[in-house]
Amino acid sequence: MRTTWRSMPALGVLATLFLPVSTAAALSPGDSAPRPFGADCDVVVEGSRATAYCRNSYLDTDRVQLHVECARWWDVDADSRPVDVAPTAHATLTERCWKEIRTAWVSHVRVL
């Protein structure tokens, strides 16, 4: 079948007739957008010590953990123990290196 410019308006009408049906079929009533998640954490590095201040403003509990990578090859990297931060709660995590810190970050896990 060859499509010509004259048949394009007819194709447009057909598309608008079937588009709402296919869109409605694609979304089921149980589907919803994922809920926001994750405590807001600020990491402060002072010399050889890193501190993370975490606040959870969402409905799900967030298990946070501070990770520190030390700058010196002989210095052992450190991970804090995981802490569960409930909704509206806060937590303070600290770790350190013997000398300088290269990077520090916080990991998040949703607690079900």
Coordinates of C-alpha atoms in Angstrom, one line a residue, residues 47-112:
G47 CA 41.5 16.9 58.2
S48 CA 41.4 13.1 58.8
R49 CA 37.8 12.9 60.1
A50 CA 34.6 12.7 58.0
T51 CA 31.2 13.3 59.5
A52 CA 27.8 12.8 57.7
Y53 CA 24.7 14.5 59.0
C54 CA 21.6 12.7 57.6
R55 CA 17.9 13.7 57.8
N56 CA 15.1 11.6 56.5
S57 CA 12.0 13.6 55.3
Y58 CA 10.4 10.7 53.5
L59 CA 8.0 7.9 54.5
D60 CA 10.4 4.9 54.1
T61 CA 13.2 4.1 56.5
D62 CA 16.6 4.6 55.0
R63 CA 19.7 2.6 56.0
V64 CA 22.7 4.9 55.6
Q65 CA 26.4 4.1 55.8
L66 CA 29.4 6.4 55.6
H67 CA 32.3 5.3 53.4
V68 CA 35.8 6.9 53.6
E69 CA 38.6 6.4 51.1
C70 CA 42.0 7.4 52.5
A71 CA 44.5 9.3 50.5
R72 CA 47.6 7.3 51.5
W73 CA 48.1 3.8 50.0
W74 CA 49.0 2.3 53.4
D75 CA 46.0 3.9 55.2
V76 CA 43.0 1.5 55.6
D77 CA 39.7 2.7 54.1
A78 CA 36.8 2.8 56.5
D79 CA 33.1 2.1 56.5
S80 CA 30.8 3.0 59.4
R81 CA 28.2 0.6 60.7
P82 CA 24.8 0.9 58.9
V83 CA 22.3 3.1 60.7
D84 CA 18.5 3.0 60.1
V85 CA 17.1 6.5 59.8
A86 CA 13.3 6.4 60.3
P87 CA 10.9 9.0 58.8
T88 CA 11.5 12.5 60.4
A89 CA 14.6 11.2 62.2
H90 CA 18.3 12.2 61.9
A91 CA 21.6 10.4 62.4
T92 CA 25.3 11.5 62.6
L93 CA 28.0 9.1 61.3
T94 CA 31.7 9.6 61.7
E95 CA 34.8 7.8 60.3
R96 CA 38.5 8.7 60.0
C97 CA 41.8 8.0 58.3
W98 CA 45.2 8.2 59.9
K99 CA 46.2 11.0 57.5
E100 CA 44.3 12.7 54.7
I101 CA 40.9 11.7 53.3
R102 CA 40.6 11.3 49.5
T103 CA 36.8 10.9 49.3
A104 CA 33.8 10.4 51.6
W105 CA 30.3 9.4 50.6
V106 CA 27.1 8.0 52.0
S107 CA 25.2 4.9 50.6
H108 CA 21.5 4.4 51.0
V109 CA 19.3 1.3 51.2
R110 CA 15.5 1.3 51.5
V111 CA 14.4 -0.7 54.5
L112 CA 11.2 -2.7 53.8

